[in-house]
Short mmCIF file of C-alpha atoms in Angstrom, two decimals:
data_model
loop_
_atom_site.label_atom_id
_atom_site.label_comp_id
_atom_site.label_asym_id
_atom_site.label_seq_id
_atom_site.Cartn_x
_atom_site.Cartn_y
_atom_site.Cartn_z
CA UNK A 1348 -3.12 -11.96 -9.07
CA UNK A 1349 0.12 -13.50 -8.67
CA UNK A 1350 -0.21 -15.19 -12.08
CA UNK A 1351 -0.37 -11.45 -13.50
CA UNK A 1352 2.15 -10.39 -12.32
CA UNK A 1353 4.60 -13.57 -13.40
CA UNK A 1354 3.17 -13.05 -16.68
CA UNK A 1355 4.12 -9.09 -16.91
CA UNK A 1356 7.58 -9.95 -15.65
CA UNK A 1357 8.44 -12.95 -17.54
CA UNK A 1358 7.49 -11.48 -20.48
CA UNK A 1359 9.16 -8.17 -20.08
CA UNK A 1360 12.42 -10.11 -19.07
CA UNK A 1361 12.19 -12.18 -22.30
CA UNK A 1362 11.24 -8.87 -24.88
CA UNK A 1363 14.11 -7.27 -22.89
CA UNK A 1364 16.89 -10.48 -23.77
CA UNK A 1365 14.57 -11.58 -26.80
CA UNK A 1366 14.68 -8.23 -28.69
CA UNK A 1367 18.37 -6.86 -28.18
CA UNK A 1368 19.49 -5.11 -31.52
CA UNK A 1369 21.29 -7.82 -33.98
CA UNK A 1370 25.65 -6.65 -34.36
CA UNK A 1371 26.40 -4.49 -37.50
CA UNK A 1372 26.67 -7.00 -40.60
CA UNK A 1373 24.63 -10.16 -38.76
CA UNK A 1374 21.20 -8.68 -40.11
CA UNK A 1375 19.08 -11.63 -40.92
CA UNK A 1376 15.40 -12.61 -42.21
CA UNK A 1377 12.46 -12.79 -39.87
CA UNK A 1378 12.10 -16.28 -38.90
CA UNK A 1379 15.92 -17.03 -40.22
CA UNK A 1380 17.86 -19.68 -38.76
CA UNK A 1381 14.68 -20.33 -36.20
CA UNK A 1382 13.68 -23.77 -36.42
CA UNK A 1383 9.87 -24.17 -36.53
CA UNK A 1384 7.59 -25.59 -33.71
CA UNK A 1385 6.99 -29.32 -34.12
CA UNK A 1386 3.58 -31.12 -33.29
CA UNK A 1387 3.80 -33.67 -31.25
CA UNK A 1388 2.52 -36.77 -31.56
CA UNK A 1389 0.16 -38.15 -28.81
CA UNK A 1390 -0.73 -34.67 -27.71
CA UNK A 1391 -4.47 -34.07 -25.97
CA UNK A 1392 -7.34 -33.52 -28.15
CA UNK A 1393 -7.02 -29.37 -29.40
CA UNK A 1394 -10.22 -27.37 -29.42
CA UNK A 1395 -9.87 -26.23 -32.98
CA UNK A 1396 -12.46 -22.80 -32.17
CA UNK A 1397 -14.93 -21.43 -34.82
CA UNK A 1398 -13.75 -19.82 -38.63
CA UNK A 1399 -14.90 -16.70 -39.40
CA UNK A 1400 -17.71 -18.14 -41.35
CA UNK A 1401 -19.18 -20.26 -38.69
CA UNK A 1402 -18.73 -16.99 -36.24
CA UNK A 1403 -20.96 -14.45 -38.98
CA UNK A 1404 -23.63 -17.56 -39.08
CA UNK A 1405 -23.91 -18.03 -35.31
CA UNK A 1406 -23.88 -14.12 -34.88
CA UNK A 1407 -21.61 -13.58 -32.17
CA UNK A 1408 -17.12 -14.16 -31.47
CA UNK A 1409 -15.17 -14.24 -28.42
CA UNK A 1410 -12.23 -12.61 -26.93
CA UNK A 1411 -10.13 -13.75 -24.15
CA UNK A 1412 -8.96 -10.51 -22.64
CA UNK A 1413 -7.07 -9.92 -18.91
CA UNK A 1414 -8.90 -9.58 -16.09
CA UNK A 1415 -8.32 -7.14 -13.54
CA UNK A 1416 -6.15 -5.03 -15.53
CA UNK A 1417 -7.57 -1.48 -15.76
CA UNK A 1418 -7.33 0.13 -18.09
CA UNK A 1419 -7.06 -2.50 -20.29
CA UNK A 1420 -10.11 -4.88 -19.16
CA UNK A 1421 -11.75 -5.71 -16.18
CA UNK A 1422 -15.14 -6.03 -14.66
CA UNK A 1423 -17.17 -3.30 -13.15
CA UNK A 1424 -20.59 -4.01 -11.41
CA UNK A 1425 -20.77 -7.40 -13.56
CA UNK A 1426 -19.58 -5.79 -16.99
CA UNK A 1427 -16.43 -5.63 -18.41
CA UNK A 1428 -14.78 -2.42 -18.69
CA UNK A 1429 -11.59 -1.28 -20.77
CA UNK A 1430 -9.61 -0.22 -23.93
CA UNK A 1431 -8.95 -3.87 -24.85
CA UNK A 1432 -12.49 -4.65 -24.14
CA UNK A 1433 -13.74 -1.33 -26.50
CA UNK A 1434 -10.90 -2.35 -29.16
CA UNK A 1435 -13.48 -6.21 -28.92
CA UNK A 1436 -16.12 -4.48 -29.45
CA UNK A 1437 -15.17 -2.37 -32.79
CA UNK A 1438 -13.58 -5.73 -34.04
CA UNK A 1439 -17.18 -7.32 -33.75
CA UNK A 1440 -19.42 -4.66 -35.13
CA UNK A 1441 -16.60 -4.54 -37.81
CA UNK A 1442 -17.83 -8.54 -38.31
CA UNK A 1443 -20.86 -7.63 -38.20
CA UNK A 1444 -21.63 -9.69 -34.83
CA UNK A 1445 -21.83 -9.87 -31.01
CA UNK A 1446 -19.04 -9.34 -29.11
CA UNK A 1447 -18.54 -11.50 -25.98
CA UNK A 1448 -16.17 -10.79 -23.22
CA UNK A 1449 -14.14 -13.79 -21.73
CA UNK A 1450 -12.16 -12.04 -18.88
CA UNK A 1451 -9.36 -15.14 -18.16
CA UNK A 1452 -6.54 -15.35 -15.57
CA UNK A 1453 -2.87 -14.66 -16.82
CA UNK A 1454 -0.93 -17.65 -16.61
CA UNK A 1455 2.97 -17.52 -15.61
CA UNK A 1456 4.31 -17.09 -19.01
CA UNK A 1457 2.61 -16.02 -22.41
CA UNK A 1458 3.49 -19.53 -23.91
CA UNK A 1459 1.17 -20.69 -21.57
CA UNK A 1460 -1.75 -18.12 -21.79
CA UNK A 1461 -1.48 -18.99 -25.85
CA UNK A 1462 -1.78 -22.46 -25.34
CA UNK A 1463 -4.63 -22.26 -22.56
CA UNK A 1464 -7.09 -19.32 -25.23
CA UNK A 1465 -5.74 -19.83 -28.45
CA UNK A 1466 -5.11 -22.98 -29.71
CA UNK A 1467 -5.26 -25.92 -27.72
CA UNK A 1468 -7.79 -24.95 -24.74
CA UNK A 1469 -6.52 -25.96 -21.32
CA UNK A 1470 -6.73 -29.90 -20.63
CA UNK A 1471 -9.43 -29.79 -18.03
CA UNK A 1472 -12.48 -27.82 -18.57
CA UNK A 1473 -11.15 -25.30 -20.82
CA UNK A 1474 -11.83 -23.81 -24.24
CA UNK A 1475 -10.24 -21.27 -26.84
CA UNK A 1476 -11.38 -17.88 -27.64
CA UNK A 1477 -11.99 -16.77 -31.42
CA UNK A 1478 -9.08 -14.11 -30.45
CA UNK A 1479 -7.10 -12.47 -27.67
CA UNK A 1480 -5.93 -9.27 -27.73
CA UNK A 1481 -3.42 -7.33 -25.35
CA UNK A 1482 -0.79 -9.91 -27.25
CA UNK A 1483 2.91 -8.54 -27.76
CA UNK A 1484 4.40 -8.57 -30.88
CA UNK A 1485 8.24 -9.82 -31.31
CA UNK A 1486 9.06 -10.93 -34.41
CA UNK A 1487 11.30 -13.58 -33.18
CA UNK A 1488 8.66 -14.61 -30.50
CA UNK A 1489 6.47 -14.95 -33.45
CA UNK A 1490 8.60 -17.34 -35.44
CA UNK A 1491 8.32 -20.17 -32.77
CA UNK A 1492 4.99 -20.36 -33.15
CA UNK A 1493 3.39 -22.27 -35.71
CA UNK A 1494 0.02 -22.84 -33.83
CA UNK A 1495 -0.67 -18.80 -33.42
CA UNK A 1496 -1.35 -16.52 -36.30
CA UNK A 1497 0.02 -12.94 -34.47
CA UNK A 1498 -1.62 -10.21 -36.30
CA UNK A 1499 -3.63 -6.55 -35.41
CA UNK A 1500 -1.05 -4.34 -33.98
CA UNK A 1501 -2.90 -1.46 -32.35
CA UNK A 1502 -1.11 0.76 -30.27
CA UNK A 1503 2.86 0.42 -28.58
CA UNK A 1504 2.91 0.35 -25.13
CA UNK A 1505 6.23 1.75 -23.21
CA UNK A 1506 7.51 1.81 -19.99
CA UNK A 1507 7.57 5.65 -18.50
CA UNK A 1508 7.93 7.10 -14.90
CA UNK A 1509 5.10 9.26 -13.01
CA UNK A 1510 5.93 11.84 -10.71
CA UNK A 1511 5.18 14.74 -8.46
CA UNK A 1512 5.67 18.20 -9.84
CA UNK A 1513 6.54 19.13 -6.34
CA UNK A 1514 9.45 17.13 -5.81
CA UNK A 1515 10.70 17.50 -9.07
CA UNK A 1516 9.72 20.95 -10.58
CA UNK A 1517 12.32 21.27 -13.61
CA UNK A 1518 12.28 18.09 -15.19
CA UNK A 1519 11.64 14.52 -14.07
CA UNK A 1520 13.25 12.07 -12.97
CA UNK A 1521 15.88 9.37 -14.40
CA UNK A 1522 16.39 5.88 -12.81
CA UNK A 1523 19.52 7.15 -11.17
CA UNK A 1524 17.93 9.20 -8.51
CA UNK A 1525 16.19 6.50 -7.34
CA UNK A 1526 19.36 5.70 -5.66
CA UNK A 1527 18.31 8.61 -3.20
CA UNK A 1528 14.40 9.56 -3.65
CA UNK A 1529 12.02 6.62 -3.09
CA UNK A 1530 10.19 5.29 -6.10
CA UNK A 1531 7.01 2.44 -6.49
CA UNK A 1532 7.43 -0.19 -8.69
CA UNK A 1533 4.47 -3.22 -8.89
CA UNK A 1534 5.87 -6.27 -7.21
CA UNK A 1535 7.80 -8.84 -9.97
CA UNK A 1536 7.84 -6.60 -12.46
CA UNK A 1537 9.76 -5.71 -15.15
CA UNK A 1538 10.17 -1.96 -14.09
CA UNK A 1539 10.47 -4.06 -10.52
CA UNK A 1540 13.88 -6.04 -12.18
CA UNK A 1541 15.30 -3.33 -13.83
CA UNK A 1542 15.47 -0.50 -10.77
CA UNK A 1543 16.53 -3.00 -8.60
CA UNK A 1544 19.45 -4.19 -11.56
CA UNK A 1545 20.14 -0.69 -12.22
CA UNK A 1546 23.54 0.79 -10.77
CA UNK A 1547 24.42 -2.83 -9.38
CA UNK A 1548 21.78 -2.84 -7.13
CA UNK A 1549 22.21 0.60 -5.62
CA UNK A 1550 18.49 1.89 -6.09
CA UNK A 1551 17.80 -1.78 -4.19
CA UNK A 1552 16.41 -0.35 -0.95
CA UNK A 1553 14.56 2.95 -2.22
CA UNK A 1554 12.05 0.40 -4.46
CA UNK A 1555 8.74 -0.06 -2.61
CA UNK A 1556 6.70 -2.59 -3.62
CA UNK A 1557 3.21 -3.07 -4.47
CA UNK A 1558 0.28 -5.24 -5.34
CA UNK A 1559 -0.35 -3.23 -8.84
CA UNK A 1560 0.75 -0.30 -10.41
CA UNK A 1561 -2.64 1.55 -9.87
CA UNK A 1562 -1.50 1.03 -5.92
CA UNK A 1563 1.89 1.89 -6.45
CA UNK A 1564 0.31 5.42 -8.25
CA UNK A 1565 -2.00 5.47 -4.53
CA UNK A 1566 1.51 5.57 -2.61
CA UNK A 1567 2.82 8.40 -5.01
CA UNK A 1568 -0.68 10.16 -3.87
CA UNK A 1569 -0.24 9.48 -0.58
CA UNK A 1570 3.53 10.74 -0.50
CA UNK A 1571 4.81 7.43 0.36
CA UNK A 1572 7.07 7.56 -2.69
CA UNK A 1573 8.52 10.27 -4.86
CA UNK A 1574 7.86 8.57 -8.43
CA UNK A 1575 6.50 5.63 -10.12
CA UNK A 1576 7.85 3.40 -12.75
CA UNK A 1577 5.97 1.13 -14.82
CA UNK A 1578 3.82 0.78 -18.57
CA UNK A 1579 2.55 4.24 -19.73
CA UNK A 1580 -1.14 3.36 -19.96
CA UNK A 1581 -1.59 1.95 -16.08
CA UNK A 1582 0.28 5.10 -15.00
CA UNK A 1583 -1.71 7.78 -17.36
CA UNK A 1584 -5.27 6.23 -15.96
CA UNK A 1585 -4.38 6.94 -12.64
CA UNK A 1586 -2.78 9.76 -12.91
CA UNK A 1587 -3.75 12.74 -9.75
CA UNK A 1588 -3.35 16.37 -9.70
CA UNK A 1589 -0.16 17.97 -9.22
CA UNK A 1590 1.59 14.49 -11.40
CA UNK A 1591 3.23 14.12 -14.48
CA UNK A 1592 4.79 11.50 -16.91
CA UNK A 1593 7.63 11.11 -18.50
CA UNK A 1594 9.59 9.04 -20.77
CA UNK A 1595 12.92 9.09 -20.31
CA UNK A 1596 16.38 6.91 -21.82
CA UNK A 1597 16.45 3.20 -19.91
CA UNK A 1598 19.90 2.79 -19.70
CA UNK A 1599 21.05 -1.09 -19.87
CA UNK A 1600 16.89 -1.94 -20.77
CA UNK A 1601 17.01 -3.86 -24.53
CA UNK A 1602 13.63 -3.14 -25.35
CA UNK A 1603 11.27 -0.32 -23.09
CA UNK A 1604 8.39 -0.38 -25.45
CA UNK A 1605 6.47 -3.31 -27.35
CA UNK A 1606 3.61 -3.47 -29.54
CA UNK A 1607 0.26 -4.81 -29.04
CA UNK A 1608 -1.37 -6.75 -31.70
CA UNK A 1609 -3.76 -10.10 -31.51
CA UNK A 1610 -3.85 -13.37 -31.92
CA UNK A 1611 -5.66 -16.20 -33.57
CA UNK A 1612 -5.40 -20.17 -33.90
CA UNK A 1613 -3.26 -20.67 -37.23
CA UNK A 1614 -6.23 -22.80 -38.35
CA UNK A 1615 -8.55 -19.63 -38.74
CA UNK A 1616 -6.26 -17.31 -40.68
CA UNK A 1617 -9.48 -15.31 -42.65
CA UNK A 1618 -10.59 -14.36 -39.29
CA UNK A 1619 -7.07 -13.09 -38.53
CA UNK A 1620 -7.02 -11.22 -42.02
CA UNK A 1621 -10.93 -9.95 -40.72
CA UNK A 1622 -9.47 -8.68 -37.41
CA UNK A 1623 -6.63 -7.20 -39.07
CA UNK A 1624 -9.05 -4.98 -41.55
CA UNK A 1625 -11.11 -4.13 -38.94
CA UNK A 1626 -8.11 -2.44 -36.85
CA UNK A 1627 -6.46 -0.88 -39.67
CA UNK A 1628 -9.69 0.48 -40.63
CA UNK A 1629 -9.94 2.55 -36.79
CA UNK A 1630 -6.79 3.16 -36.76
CA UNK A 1631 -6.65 5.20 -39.89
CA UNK A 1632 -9.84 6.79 -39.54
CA UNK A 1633 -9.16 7.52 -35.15
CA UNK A 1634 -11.72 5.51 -33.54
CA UNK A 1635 -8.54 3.35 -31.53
CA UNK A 1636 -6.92 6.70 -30.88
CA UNK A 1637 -10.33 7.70 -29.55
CA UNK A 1638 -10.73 4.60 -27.32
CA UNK A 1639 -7.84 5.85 -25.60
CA UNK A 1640 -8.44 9.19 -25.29
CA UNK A 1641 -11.41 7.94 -23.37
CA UNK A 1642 -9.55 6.38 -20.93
CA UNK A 1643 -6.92 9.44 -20.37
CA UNK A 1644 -4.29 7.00 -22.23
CA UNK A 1645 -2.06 8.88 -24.17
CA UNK A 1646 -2.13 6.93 -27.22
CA UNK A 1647 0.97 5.58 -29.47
CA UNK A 1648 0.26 3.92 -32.85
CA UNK A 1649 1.93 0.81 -33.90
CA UNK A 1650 4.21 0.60 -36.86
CA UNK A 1651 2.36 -1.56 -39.34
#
């Protein structure tokens, strides 16, 4: 698990630093003034996946999706469960194939989880999926990647705060109380970083720790904390009785919502344009915004 949660934190850091708003007047091009990444010479073998013809001949494609990260994907009594893993599933009967499940380990950063399913495989024993999904999109993240074709933005996922009703019956709470009322954060996180940056530090000691944010939502049950802070969809699928959520301003916090897209090797770019149909296609006619509801996600579309 501890690779999960490295991965949520190191990449919330970097779409935090990454995607600060450019000054008034330095507006530039996507991809402008960022050189592009260079092949090395020398490099391992790459396992170059399947194209999107080879995938409708064989009948089936796979996606490399998170494990244990409800509600997202995970597996339950041998079968994987989840949005992501429904989202698979549309994208394949879309195709007009079988979908297959790979539920993979997060690595410490997203570089590395890119290299490992996308397009390179890792060195020993590994392989790359046909796509992964649960990828965020950042334009300038995108740009230094020449081996990953970013593309299928399905929903925006933010950062929010859960609480009881019966601690905080008018409205809910902002990160500043949380220099007074105890609040659960999931260990090396980014909503971990930020309340514990937030007012120098003050909040430091009234941050409790824990091993997810589904556990962190247990201690709110259990009245070990007041509140919650984390992504909207991990605290909306656990949400009890007598709880709310809310989304309110992140002071100091760059970027408190990203989008969710997927990716592909940049040698398969007709399966990317396939996977990209197929989402736009349940998106505009509700079947994503469905998926969700199924869940008890509240759902947020991307901007496409």
């Amino acid at each position: 698990m501890a690779g999960a949660l490295g991965r949520r934190w190191v990449l919330g850091l970097a779409l935090a630093l990454l995607a600060a708003p450019v000054a008034p007047g330095l507006a530039r091009a996507a991809c402008e003034g960022l050189p592009p990444e260079q092949k090395l010479q020398n490099t391992p073998p790459q396992d170059i996946g399947r194209s999107l013809d080879r995938i409708r001949e064989e009948g089936w494609i796979e996606f490399a999706l998170y494990e244990e990260f409800a509600p997202w994907s995970w597996a339950e009594n041998g079968a994987p469960r989840g949005i992501d893993v429904e989202i698979a599933q549309l994208i394949a009967a879309d195709l007009g194939v079988e979908a297959r499940i790979r539920l993979v380990a997060s690595g410490e950063t997203l570089d590395a989880d890119l290299l490992n399913y996308v397009y390179r495989g890792a060195v020993v024993g590994g392989h790359v999926s046909n796509v992964m999904l649960h990828v965020p999109y950042d334009v300038d993240y995108a740009c230094r990647f020449d081996q990953v074709v970013f593309t299928g933005q399905y929903a925006v996922e933010r950062l929010a705060i859960a609480y009881g009703l019966a601690d905080y019956p008018e409205k809910g709470p902002v990160p500043a109380v949380f220099r007074y009322d105890p609040v659960g954060v999931e260990n090396d996180s980014i909503s971990d970083f930020y309340l514990t940056s937030v007012a120098h530090g003050a909040t430091a000691d009234k941050v409790h720790r824990y091993r997810t944010t589904a556990a962190a939502m247990a201690g709110l049950e259990a009245g070990e904390v007041m509140a919650v802070m984390g992504p909207r969809a991990e605290l909306d699928a656990n949400l009890g009785a007598g709880q709310a959520v809310h989304e309110p301003p992140l002071l100091g916090l760059a970027r408190s919502k990203w989008t969710l897209g997927a990716a592909v090797s940049f040698q398969h770019r007709p399966l990317g344009y396939a996977v990209d149909d197929a989402i736009a296609a349940a998106l505009a006619d509700g079947r994503i915004a469905a998926i969700f509801a199924r869940y008890g996600v509240e759902f947020a579309p991307p901007v496409r």
